Tab-separated table of C-alpha atoms in Angstrom:
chain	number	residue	atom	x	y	z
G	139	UNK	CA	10.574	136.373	4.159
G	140	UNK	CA	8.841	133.446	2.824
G	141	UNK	CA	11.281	130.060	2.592
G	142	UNK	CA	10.491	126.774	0.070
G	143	UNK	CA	12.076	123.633	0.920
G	144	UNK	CA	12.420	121.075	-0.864
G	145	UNK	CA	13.868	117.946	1.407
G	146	UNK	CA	14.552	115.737	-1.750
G	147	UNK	CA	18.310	116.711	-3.475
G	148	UNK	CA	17.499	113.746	-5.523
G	149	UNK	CA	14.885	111.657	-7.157
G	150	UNK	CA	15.540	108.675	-9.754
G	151	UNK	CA	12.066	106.877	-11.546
G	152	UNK	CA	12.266	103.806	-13.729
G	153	UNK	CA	10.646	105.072	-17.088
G	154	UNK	CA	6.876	104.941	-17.405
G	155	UNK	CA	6.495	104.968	-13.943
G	156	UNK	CA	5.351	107.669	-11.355
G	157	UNK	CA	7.594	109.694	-9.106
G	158	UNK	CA	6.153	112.540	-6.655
G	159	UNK	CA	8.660	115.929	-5.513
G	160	UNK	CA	7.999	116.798	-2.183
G	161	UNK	CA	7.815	120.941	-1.646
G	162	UNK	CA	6.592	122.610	1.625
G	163	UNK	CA	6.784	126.698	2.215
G	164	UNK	CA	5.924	128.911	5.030
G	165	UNK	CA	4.155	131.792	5.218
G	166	UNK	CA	1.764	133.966	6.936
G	167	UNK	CA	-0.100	134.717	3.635
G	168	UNK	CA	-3.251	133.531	2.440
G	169	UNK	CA	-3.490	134.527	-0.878
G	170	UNK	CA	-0.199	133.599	-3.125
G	171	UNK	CA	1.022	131.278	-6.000
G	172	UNK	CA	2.808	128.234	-6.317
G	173	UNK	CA	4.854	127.048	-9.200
G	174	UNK	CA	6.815	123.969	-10.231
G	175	UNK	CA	9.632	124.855	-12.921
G	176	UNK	CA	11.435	122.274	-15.011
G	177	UNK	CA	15.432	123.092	-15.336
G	178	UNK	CA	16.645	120.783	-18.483
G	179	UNK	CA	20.804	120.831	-18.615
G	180	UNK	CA	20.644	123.856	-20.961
G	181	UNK	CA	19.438	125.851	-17.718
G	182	UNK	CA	16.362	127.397	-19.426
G	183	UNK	CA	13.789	127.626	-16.933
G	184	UNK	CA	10.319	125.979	-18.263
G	185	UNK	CA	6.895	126.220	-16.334
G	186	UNK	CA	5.754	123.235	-15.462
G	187	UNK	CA	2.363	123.887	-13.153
G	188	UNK	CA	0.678	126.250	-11.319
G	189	UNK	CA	-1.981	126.270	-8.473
G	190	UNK	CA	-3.389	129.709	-7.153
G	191	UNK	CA	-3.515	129.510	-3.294
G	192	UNK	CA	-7.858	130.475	-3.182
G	193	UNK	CA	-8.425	127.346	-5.596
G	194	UNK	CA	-8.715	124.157	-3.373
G	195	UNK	CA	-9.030	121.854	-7.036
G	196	UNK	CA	-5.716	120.329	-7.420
G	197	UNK	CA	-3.658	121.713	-11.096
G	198	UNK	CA	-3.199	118.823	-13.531
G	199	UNK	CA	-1.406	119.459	-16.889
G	200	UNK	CA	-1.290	116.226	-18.696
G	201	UNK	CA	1.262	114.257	-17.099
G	202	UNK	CA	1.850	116.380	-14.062
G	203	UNK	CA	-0.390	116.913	-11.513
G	204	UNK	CA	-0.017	118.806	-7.626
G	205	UNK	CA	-1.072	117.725	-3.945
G	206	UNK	CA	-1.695	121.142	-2.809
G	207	UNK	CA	-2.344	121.011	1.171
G	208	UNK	CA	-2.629	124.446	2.229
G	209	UNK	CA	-2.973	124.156	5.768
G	210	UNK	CA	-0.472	122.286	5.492
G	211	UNK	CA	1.966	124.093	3.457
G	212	UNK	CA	2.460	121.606	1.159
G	213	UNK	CA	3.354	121.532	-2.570
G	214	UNK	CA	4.223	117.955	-3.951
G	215	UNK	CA	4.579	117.264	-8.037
G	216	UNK	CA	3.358	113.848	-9.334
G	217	UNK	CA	4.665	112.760	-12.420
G	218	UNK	CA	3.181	110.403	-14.230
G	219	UNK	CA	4.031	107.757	-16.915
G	220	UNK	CA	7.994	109.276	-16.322
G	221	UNK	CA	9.738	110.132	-19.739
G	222	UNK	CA	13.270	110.114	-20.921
G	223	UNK	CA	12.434	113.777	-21.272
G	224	UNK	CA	11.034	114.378	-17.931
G	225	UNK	CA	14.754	114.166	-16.780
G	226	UNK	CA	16.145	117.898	-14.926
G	227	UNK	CA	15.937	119.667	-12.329
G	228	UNK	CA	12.619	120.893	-10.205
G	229	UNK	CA	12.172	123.916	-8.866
G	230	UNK	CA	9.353	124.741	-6.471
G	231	UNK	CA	8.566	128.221	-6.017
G	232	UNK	CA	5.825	130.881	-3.993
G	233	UNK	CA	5.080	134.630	-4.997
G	234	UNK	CA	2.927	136.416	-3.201
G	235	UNK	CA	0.911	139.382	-3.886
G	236	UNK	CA	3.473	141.753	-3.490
G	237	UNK	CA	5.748	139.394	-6.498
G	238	UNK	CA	8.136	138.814	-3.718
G	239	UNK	CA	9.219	134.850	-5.266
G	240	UNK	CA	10.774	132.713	-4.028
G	241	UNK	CA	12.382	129.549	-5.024
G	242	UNK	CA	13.420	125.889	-3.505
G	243	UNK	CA	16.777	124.568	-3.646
G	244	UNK	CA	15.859	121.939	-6.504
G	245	UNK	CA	15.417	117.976	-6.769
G	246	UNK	CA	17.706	116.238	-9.586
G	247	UNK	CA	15.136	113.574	-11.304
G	248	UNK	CA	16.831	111.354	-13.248
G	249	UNK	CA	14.846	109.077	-15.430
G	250	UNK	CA	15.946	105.362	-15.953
G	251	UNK	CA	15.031	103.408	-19.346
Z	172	UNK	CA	9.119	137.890	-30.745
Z	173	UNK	CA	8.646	138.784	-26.859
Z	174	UNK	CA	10.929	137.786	-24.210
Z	175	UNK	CA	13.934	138.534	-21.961
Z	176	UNK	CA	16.670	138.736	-23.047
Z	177	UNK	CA	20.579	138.160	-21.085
Z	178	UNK	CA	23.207	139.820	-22.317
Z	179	UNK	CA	26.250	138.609	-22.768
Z	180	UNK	CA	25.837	134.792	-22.145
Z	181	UNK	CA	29.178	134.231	-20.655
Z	182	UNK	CA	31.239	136.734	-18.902
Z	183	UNK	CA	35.019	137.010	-17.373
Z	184	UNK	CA	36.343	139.741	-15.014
Z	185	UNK	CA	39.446	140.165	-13.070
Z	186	UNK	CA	38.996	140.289	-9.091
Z	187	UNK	CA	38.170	143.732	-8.360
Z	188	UNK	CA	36.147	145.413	-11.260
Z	189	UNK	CA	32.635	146.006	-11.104
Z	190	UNK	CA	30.513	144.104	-14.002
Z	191	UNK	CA	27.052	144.787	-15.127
Z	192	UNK	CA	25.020	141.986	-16.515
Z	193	UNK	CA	22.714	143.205	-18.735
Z	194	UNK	CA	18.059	142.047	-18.730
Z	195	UNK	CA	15.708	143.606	-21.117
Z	196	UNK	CA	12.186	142.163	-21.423
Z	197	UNK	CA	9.751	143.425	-24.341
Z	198	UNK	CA	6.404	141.717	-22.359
Z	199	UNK	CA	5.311	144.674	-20.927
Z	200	UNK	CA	5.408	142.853	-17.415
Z	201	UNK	CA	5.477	145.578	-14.539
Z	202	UNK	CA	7.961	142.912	-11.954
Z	203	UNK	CA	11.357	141.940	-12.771
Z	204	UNK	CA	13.829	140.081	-10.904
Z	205	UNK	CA	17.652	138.670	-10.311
Z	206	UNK	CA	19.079	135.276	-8.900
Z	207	UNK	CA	21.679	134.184	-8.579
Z	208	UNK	CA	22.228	129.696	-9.070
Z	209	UNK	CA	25.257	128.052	-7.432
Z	210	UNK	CA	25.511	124.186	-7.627
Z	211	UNK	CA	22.959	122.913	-4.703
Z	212	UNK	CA	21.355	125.518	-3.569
Z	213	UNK	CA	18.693	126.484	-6.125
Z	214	UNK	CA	17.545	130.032	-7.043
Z	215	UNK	CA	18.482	132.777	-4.179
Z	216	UNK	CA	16.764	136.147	-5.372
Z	217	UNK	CA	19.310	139.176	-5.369
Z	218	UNK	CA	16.845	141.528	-5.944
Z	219	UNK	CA	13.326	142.133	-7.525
Z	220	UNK	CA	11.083	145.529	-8.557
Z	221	UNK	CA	7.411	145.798	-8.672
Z	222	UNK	CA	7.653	149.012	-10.847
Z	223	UNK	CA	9.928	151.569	-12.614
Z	224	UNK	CA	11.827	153.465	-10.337
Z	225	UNK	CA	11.214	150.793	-7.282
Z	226	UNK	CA	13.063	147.751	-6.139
Z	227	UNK	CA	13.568	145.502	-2.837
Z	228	UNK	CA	16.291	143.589	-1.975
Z	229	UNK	CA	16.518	139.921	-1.882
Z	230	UNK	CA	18.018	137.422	0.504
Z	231	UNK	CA	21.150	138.058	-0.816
Z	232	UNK	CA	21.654	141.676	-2.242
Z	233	UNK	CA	25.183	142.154	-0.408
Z	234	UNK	CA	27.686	143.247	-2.903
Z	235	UNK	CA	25.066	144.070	-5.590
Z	236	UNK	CA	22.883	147.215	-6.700
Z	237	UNK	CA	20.055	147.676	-9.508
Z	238	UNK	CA	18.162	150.020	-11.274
Z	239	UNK	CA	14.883	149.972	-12.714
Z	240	UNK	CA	14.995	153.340	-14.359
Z	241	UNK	CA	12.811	152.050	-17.586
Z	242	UNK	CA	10.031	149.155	-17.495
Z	243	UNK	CA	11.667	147.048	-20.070
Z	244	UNK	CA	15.568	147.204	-18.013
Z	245	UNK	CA	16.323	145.942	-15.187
Z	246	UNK	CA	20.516	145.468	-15.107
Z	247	UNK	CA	22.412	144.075	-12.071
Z	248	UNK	CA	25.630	145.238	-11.164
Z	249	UNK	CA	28.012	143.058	-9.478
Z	250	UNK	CA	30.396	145.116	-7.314
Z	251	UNK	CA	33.774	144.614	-5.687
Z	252	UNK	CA	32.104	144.117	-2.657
Z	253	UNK	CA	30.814	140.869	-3.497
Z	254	UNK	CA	33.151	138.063	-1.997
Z	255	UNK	CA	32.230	135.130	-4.054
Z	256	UNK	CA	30.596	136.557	-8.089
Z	257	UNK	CA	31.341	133.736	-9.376
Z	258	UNK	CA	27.884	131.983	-10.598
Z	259	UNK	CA	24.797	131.653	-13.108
Z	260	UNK	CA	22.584	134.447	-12.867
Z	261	UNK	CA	19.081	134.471	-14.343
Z	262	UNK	CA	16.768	137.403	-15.200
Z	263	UNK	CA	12.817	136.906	-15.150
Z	264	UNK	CA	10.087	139.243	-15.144
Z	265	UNK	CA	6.539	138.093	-14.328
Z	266	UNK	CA	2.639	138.475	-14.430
Z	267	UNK	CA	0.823	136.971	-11.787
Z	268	UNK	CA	0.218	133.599	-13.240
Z	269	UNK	CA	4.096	132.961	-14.397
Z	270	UNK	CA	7.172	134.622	-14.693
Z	271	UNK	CA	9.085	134.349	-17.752
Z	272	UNK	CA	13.261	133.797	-17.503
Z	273	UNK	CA	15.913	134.877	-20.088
Z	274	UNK	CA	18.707	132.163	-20.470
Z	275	UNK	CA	21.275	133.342	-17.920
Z	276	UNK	CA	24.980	134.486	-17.917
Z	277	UNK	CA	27.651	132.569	-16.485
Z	278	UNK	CA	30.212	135.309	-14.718
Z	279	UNK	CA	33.435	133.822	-13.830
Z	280	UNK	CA	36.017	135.877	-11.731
Z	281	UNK	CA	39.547	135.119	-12.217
């Protein structure tokens, strides 16, 4: 089965600054997706970005923004210009084509002001 | 509105019963899953079905059974088997782009 690891338990970011999540996965696939998933404290899951595995052009949405390394199995989040809001946990997840998906054990970011 | 929905939100059993938690989706999405969150160690998936009538079991599936006998349902039952229920357990279903979760129920086993 596919794993996601995500070495970072925590992550704090002075506001307005930029803080990067760290996510690497294995697999023997070549053709999956990758997610990052915002967790506020009222546990509803939000999407935050996604990156298909066949596009080598990094996802941006606004703020957010992914270093996608695929031969490296690599998944990182950069956050930019940090808000009060931006402040949860971060989930990194794979699917494959099968919807087999998986998810990382999470990085707390807490957001200073 | 579409969605998934959890039913109930928070739930208490006594040590020994069986509980089913309850998922319904209304987004026409073929795959549907279950995980279970304990403090610190993310989302483990429990189980997960591509289609009606089909499911596969997750890294964690011990003490737990599903069906997927209509697209829209996809209910978890937490057996007596299962040495440690207590947790947050959150339903999504998905489309290849994103998957969609319904706001979870809390089971607590006393």
């Amino acid at each position: 089965a596919q794993t996601v690891t995500q070495s970072q338990p925590e992550m704090s970011v002075q506001e307005a600054e930029t803080v990067t999540l760290s996510c690497t996965y294995d697999t023997s696939e070549s053709d999956y997706y990758l997610f990052w998933y915002k967790q506020p404290p009222s546990r509803q899951m939000i999407l935050v970005i996604r990156q298909e595995a066949y596009k080598q052009q990094n996802a941006t949405e606004n703020r957010f923004s992914v270093n996608f390394q695929k031969a490296a199995k690599s998944f990182s989040l950069k956050i930019s210009d940090s808000q009060l809001g931006d402040a949860a946990m971060y989930f990194c997840a794979y699917r494959n084509n099968n919807n087999d998906m998986r998810f990382g054990a999470g990085t707390r970011l807490t957001v200073k002001p | 509105d579409g969605g998934i929905t959890q039913s109930p939100k928070y739930l208490f059993r006594k040590e020994g019963q069986n509980v089913t938690l309850s998922c319904e989706q209304n987004l026409n999405h073929d795959a549907m899953y279950w995980y279970r969150q304990d403090p610190g160690q993310g989302l483990r998936l429990i189980y997960y079905s591509q289609i009606v009538n089909d499911f596969q079991k997750g890294d964690i599936a011990e003490g737990y059974s599903v069906s997927r006998e209509k697209k829209e349902s996809f209910p978890l039952t937490v057996t007596s088997a299962q040495k440690n229920p207590t947790a947050f357990y959150l339903c999504a279903s998905s489309i290849r782009r994103e998957a969609f979760f319904g706001q979870g129920t809390r089971l607590t086993v006393v």
